[in-house]
mmCIF file of C-alpha atoms and ligand atoms in Angstrom:
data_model
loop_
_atom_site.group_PDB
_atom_site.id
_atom_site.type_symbol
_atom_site.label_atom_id
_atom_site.label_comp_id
_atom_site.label_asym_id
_atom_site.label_seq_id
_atom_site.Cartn_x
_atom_site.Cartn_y
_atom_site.Cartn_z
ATOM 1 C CA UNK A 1 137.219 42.684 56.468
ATOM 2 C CA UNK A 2 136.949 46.415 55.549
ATOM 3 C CA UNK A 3 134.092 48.594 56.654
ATOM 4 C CA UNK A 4 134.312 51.347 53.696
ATOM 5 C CA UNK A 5 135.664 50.551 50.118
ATOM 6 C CA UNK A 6 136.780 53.060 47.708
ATOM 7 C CA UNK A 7 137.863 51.857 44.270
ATOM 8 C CA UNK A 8 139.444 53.884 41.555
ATOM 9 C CA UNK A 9 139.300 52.634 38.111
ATOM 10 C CA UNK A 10 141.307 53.677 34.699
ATOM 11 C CA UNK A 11 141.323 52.934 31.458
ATOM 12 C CA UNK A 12 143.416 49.444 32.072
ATOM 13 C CA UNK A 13 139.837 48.179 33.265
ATOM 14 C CA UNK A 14 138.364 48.349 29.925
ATOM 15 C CA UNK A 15 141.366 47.661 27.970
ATOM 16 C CA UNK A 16 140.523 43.843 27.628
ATOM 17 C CA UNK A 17 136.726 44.832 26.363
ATOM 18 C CA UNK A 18 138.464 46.288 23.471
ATOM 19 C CA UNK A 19 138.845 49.936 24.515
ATOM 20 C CA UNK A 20 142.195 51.747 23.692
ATOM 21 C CA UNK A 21 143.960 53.073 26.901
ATOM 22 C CA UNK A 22 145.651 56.606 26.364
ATOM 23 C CA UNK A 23 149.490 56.239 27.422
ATOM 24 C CA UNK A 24 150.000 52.348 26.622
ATOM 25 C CA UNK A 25 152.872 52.272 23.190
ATOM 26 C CA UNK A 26 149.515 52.274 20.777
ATOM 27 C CA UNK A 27 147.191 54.055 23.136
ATOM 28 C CA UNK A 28 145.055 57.106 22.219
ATOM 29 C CA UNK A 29 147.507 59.779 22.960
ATOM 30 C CA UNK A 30 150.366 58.045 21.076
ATOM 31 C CA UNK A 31 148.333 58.865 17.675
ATOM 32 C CA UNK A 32 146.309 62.377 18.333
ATOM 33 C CA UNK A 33 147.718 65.300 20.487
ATOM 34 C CA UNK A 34 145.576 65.700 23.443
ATOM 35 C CA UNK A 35 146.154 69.068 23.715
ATOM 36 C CA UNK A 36 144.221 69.486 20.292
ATOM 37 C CA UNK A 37 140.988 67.611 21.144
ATOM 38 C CA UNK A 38 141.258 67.639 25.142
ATOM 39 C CA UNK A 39 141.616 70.858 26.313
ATOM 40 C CA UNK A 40 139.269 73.810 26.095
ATOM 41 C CA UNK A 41 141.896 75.776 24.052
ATOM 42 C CA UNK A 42 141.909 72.567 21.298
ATOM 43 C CA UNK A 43 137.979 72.823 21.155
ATOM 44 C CA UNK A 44 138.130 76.666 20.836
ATOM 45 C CA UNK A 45 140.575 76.373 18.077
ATOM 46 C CA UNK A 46 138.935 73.567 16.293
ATOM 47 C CA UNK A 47 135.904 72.697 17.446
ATOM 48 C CA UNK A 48 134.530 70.355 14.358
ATOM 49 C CA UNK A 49 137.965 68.620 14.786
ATOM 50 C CA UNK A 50 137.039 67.649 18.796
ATOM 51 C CA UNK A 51 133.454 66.611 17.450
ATOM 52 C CA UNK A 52 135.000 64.525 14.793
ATOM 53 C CA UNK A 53 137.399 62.580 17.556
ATOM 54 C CA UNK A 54 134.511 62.601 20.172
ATOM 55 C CA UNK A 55 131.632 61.258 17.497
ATOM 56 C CA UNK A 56 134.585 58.744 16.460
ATOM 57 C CA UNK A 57 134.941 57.669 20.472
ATOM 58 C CA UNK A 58 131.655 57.312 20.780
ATOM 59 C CA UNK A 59 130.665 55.059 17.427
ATOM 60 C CA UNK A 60 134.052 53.089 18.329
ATOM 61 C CA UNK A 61 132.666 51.411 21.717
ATOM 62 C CA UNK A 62 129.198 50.478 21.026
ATOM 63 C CA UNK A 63 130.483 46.994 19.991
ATOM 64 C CA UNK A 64 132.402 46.178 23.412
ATOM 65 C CA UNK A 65 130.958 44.495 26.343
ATOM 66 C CA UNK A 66 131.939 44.397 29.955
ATOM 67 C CA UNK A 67 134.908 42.402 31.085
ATOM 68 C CA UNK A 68 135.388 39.877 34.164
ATOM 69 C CA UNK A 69 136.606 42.560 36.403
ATOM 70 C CA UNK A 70 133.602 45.122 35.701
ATOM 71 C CA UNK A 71 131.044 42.215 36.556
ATOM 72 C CA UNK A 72 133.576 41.394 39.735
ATOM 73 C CA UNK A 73 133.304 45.400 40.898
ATOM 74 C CA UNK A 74 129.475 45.061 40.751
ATOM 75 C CA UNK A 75 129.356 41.789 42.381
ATOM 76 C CA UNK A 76 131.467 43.360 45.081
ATOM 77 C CA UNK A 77 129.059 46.277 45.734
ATOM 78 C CA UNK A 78 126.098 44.039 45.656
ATOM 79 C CA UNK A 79 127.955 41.460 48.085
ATOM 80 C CA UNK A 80 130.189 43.588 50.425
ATOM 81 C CA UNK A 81 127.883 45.012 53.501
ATOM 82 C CA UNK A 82 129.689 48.047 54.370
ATOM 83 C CA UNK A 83 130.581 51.835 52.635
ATOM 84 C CA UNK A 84 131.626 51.473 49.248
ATOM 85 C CA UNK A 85 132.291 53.664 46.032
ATOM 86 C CA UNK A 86 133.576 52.979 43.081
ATOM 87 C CA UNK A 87 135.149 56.330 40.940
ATOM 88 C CA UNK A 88 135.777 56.023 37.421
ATOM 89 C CA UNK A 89 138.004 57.880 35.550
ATOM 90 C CA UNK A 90 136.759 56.236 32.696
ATOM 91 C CA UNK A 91 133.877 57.726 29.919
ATOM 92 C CA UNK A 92 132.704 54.539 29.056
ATOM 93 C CA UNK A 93 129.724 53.245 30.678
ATOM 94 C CA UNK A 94 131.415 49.597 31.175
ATOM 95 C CA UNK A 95 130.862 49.956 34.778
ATOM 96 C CA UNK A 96 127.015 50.345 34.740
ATOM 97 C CA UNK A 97 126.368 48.391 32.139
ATOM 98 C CA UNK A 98 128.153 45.299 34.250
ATOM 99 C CA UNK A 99 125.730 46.480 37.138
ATOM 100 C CA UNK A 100 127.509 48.978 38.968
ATOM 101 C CA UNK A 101 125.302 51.868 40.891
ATOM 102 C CA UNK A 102 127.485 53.709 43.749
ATOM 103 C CA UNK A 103 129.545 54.924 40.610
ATOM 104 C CA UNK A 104 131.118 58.163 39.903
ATOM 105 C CA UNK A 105 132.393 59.571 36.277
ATOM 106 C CA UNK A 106 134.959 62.228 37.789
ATOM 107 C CA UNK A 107 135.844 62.728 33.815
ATOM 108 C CA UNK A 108 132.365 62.761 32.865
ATOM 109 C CA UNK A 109 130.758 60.774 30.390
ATOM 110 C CA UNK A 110 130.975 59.979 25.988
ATOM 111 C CA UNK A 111 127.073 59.620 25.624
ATOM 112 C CA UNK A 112 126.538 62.988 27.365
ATOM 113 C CA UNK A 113 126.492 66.042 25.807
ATOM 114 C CA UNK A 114 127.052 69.327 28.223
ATOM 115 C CA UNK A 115 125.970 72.851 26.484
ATOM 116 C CA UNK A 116 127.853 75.738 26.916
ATOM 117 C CA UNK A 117 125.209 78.279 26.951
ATOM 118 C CA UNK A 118 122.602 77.077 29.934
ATOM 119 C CA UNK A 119 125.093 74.299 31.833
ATOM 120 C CA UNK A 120 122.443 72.116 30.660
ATOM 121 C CA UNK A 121 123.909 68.260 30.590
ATOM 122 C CA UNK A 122 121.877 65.429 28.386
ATOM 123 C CA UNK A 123 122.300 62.009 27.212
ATOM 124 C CA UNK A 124 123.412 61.965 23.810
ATOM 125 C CA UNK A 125 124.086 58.927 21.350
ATOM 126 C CA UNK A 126 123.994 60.488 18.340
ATOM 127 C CA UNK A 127 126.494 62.471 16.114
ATOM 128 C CA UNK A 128 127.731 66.070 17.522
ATOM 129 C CA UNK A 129 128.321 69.159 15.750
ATOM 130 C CA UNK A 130 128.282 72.746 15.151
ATOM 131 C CA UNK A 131 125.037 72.663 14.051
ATOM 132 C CA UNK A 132 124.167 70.773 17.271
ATOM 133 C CA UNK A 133 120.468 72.239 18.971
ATOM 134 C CA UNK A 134 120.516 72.066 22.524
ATOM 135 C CA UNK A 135 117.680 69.983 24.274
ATOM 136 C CA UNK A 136 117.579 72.383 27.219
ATOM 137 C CA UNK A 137 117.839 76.143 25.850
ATOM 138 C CA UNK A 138 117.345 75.411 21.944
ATOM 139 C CA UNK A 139 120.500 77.268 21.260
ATOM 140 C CA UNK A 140 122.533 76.191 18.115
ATOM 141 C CA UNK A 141 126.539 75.475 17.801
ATOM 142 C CA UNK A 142 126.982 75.148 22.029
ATOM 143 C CA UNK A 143 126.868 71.448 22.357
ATOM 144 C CA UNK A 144 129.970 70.128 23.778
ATOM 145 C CA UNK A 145 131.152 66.218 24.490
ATOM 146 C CA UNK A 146 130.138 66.290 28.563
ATOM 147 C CA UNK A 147 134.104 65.215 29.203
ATOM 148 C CA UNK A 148 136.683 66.796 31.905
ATOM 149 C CA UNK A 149 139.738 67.655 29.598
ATOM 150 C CA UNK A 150 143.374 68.961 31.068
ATOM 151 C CA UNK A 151 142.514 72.077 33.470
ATOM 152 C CA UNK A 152 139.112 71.506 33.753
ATOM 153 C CA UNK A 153 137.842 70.426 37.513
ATOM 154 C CA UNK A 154 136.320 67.007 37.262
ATOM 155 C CA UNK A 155 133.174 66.337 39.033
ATOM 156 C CA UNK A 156 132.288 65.338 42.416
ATOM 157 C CA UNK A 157 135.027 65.931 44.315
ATOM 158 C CA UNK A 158 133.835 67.038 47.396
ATOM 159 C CA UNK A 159 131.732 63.092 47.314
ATOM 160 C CA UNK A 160 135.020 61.577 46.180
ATOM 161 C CA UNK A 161 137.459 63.104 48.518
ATOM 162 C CA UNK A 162 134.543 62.781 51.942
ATOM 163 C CA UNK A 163 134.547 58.557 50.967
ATOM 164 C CA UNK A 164 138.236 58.648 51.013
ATOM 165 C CA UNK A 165 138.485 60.079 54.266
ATOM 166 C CA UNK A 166 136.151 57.846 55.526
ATOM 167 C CA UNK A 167 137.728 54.391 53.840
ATOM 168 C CA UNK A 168 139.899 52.115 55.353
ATOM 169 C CA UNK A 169 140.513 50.075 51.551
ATOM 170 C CA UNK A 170 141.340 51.672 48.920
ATOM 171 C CA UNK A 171 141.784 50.027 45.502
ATOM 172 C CA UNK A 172 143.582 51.539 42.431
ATOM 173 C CA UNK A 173 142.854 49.482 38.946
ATOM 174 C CA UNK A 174 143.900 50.201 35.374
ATOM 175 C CA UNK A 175 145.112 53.561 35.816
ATOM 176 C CA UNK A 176 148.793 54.690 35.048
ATOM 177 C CA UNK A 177 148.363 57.463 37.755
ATOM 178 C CA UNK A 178 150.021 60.356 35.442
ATOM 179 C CA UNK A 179 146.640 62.293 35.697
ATOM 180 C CA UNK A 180 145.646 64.465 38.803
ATOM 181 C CA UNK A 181 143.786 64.765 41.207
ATOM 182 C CA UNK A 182 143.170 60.986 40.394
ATOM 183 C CA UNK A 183 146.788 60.157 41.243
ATOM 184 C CA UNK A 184 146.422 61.613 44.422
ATOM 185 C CA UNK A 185 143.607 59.977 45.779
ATOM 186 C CA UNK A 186 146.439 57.130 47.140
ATOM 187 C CA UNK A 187 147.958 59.941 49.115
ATOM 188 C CA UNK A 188 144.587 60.873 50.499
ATOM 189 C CA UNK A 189 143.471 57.311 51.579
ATOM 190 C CA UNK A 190 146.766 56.351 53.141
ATOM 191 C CA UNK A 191 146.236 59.471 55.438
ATOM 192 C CA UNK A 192 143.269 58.349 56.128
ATOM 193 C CA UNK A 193 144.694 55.016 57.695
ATOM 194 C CA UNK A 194 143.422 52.668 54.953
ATOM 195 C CA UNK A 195 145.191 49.950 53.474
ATOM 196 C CA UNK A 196 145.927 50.933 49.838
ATOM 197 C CA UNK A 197 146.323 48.334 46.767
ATOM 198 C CA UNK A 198 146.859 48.354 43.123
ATOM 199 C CA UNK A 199 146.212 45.973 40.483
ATOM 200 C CA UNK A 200 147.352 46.930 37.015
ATOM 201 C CA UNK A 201 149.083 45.374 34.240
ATOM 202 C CA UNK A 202 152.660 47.004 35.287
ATOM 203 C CA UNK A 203 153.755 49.070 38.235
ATOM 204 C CA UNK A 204 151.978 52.681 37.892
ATOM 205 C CA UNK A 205 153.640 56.266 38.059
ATOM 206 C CA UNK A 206 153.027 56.276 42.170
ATOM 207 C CA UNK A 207 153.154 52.503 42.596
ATOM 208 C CA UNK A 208 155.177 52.965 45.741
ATOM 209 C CA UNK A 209 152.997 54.654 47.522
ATOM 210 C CA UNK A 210 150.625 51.552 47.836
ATOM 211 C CA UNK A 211 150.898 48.741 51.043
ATOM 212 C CA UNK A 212 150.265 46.232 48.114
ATOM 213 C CA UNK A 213 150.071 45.615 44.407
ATOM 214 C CA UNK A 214 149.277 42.578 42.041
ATOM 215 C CA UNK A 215 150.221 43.034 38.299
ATOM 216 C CA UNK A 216 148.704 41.143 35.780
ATOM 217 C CA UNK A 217 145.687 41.188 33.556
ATOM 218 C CA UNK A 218 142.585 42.964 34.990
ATOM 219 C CA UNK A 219 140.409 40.487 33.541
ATOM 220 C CA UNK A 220 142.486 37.753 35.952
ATOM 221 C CA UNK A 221 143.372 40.257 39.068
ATOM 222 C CA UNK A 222 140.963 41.869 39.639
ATOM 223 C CA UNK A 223 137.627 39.032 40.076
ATOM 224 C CA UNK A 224 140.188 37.033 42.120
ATOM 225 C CA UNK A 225 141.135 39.870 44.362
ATOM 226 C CA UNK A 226 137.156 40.391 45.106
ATOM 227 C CA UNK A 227 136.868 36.739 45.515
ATOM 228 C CA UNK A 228 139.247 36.482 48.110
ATOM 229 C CA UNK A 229 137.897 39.645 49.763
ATOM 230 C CA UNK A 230 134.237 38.688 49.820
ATOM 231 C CA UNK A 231 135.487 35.101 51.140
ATOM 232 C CA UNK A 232 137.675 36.720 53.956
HETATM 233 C C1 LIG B 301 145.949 47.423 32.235
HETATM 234 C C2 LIG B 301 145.544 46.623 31.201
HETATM 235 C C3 LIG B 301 144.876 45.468 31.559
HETATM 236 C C4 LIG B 301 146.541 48.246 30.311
HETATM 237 N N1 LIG B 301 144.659 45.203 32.837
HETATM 238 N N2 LIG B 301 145.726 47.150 33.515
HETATM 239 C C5 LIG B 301 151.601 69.159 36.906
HETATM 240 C C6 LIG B 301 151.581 68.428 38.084
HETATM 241 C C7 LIG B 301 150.380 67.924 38.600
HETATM 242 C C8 LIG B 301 149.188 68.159 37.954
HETATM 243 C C9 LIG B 301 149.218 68.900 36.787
HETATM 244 C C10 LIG B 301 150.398 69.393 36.273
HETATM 245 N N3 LIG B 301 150.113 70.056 35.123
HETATM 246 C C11 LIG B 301 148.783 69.991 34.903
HETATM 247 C C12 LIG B 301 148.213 69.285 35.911
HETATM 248 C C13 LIG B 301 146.777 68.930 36.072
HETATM 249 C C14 LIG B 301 146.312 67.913 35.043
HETATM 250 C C15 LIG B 301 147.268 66.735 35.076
HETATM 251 O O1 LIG B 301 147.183 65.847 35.901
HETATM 252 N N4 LIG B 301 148.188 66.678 34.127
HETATM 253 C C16 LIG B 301 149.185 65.603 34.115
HETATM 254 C C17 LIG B 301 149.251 64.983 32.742
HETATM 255 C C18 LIG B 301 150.489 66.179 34.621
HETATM 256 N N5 LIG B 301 144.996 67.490 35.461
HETATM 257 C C19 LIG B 301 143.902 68.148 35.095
HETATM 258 O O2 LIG B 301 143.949 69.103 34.339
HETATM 259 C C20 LIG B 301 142.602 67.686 35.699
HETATM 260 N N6 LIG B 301 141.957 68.782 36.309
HETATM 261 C C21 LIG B 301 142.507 69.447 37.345
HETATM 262 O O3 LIG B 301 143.584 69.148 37.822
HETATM 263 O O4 LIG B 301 141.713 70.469 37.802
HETATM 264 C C22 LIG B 301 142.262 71.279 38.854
HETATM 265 C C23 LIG B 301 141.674 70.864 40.157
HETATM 266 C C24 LIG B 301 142.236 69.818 40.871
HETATM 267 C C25 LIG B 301 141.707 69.458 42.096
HETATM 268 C C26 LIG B 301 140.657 70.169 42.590
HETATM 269 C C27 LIG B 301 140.079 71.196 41.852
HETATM 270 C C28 LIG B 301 140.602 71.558 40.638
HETATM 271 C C29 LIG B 301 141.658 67.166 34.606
HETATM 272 C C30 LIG B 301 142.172 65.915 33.994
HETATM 273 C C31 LIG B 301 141.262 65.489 32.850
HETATM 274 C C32 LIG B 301 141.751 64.228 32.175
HETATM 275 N N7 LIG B 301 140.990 63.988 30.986
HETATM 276 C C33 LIG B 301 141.217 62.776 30.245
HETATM 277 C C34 LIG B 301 140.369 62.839 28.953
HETATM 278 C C35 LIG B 301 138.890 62.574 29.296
HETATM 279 C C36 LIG B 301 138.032 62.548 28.094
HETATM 280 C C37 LIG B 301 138.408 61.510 27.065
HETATM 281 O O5 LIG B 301 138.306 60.320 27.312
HETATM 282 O O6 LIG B 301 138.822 61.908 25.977
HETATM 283 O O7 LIG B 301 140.891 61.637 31.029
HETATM 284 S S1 LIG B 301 142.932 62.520 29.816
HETATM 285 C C38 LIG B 301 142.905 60.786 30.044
HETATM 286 O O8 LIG B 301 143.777 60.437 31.142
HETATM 287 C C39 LIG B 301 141.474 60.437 30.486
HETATM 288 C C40 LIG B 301 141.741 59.440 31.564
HETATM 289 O O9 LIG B 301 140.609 59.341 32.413
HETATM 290 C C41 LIG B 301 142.982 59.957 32.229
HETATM 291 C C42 LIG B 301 143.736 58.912 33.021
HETATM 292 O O10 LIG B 301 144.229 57.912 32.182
HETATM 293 P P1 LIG B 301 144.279 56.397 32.704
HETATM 294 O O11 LIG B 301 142.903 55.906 32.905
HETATM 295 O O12 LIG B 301 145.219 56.274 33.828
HETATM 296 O O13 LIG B 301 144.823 55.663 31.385
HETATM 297 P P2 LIG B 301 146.357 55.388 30.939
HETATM 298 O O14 LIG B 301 146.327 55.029 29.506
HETATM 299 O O15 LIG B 301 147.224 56.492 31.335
HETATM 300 O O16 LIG B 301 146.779 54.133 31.816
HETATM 301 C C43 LIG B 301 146.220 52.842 31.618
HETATM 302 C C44 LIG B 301 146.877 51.885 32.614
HETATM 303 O O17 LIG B 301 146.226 50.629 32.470
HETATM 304 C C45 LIG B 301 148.378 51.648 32.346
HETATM 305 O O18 LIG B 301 149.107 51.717 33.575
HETATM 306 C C46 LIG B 301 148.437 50.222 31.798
HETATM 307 O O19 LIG B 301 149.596 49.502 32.200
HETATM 308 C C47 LIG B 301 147.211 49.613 32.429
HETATM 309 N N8 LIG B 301 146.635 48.525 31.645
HETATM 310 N N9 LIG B 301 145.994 47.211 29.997
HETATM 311 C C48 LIG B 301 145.136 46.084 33.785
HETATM 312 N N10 LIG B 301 144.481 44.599 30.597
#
């Protein structure tokens, strides 16, 4: 039995709730160019255009529910007795809504709006725009979707990358490890000492550089994986 968990979850995790992944053949990416809506220089060229996409991301996942495996990563926080933190690279809020709590958003979050003029971050459900009032400063036509796009730093890193030094399990699900620092994190556990897995539908970009991997459906992986390592 480990002593300190550290799971890593991608979009793969949500994927059976209903949520488009980005690089699968009819992901997100495969039908709008992320460098026009997720990159600073996309929302500075057009920023009604990232609204419109973000508003449209945001609308689109009200109807989906958890899966089997976000219920089975909160049942294995509430069960297991040791360290344990669970990153998300995901924006939906899957993960807490299953019951999740020792949960980072290291790509930030859909229903949170960041401002550009005071740093100030807020929950936000509604529609975003230029005409947009910020809850914190009042200012008008600074609101911004409170996401990490390319060459942004995402947040908490310093919390991400002290658990992984201090893990000896380390558990990669859903992600197709093309994105950094994410895809990294393997290297950073492993020289740690801890025994590194994946579960994903298909072997990832780095899937060598894990002890172990199952492929399959999350949905079927994933609570059977926790089973057997709550029963062991
Ligand atoms: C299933 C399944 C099922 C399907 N069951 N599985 C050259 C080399 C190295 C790095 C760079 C480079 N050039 C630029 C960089 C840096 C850049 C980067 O990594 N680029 C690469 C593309 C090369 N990274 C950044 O810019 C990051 N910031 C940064 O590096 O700052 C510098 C810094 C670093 C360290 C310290 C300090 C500073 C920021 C990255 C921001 C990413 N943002 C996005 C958008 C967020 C907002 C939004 O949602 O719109 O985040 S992009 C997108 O990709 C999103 C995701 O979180 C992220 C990862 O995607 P994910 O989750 O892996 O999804 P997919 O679709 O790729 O994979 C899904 C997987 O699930 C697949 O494998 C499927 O098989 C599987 N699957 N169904 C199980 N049912």
């Amino acid at each position: 039995m480990p002593s300190a968990i550290v799971i890593l979850t991608g979009a793969g995790i949500s994927a059976e709730s209903g949520i488009a992944t980005f690089r699968d053949p009819d992901g997100i990416w495969s039908k709008v160019d992320y460098r026009e809506v997720a990159t600073p220089q996309g929302f500075a060229a057009n920023p009604a255009r990232v609204h419109q996409f973000y508003n449209w991301r945001r609308n689109n996942v009200r109807g989906f529910e958890p899966n089997a495996a976000h219920a089975a990563l909160a049942r294995l926080e509430r069960d297991f007795a040791g360290e344990f933190l669970l990153v998300t690279q995901n924006v939906d809020s899957l993960h807490e809504r299953a019951g999740s709590q020792r949960l980072i958003h290291m790509h930030g979050q859909h229903d949170k709006a960041l401002c550009n003029a005071c740093g100030g971050r807020t929950i936000w459900h509604d529609e975003m725009s230029l005409a947009s009032r910020c809850p914190c400063c009042e200012e008008v036509g600074q609101m911004r979707p409170d996401v990490v796009w390319f060459g942004e730093t995402p947040y908490e890193l310093d919390r991400i990358q002290a658990a992984l030094r201090g893990c000896d399990l380390f558990v990669s699900i859903g992600t197709s490890g093309n994105v950094y620092p994410a895809a990294g994190f393997v290297r950073e556990a492993r020289a740690a000492g801890a025994r590194t897995v994946e579960l994903n539908l298909e072997p990832s970009q780095g899937a060598d550089l894990f002890h172990e991997a199952e492929h399959g459906p999350a949905t079927g992986i994933v609570p059977a994986f926790v089973e057997r390592l709550l029963g062991a």
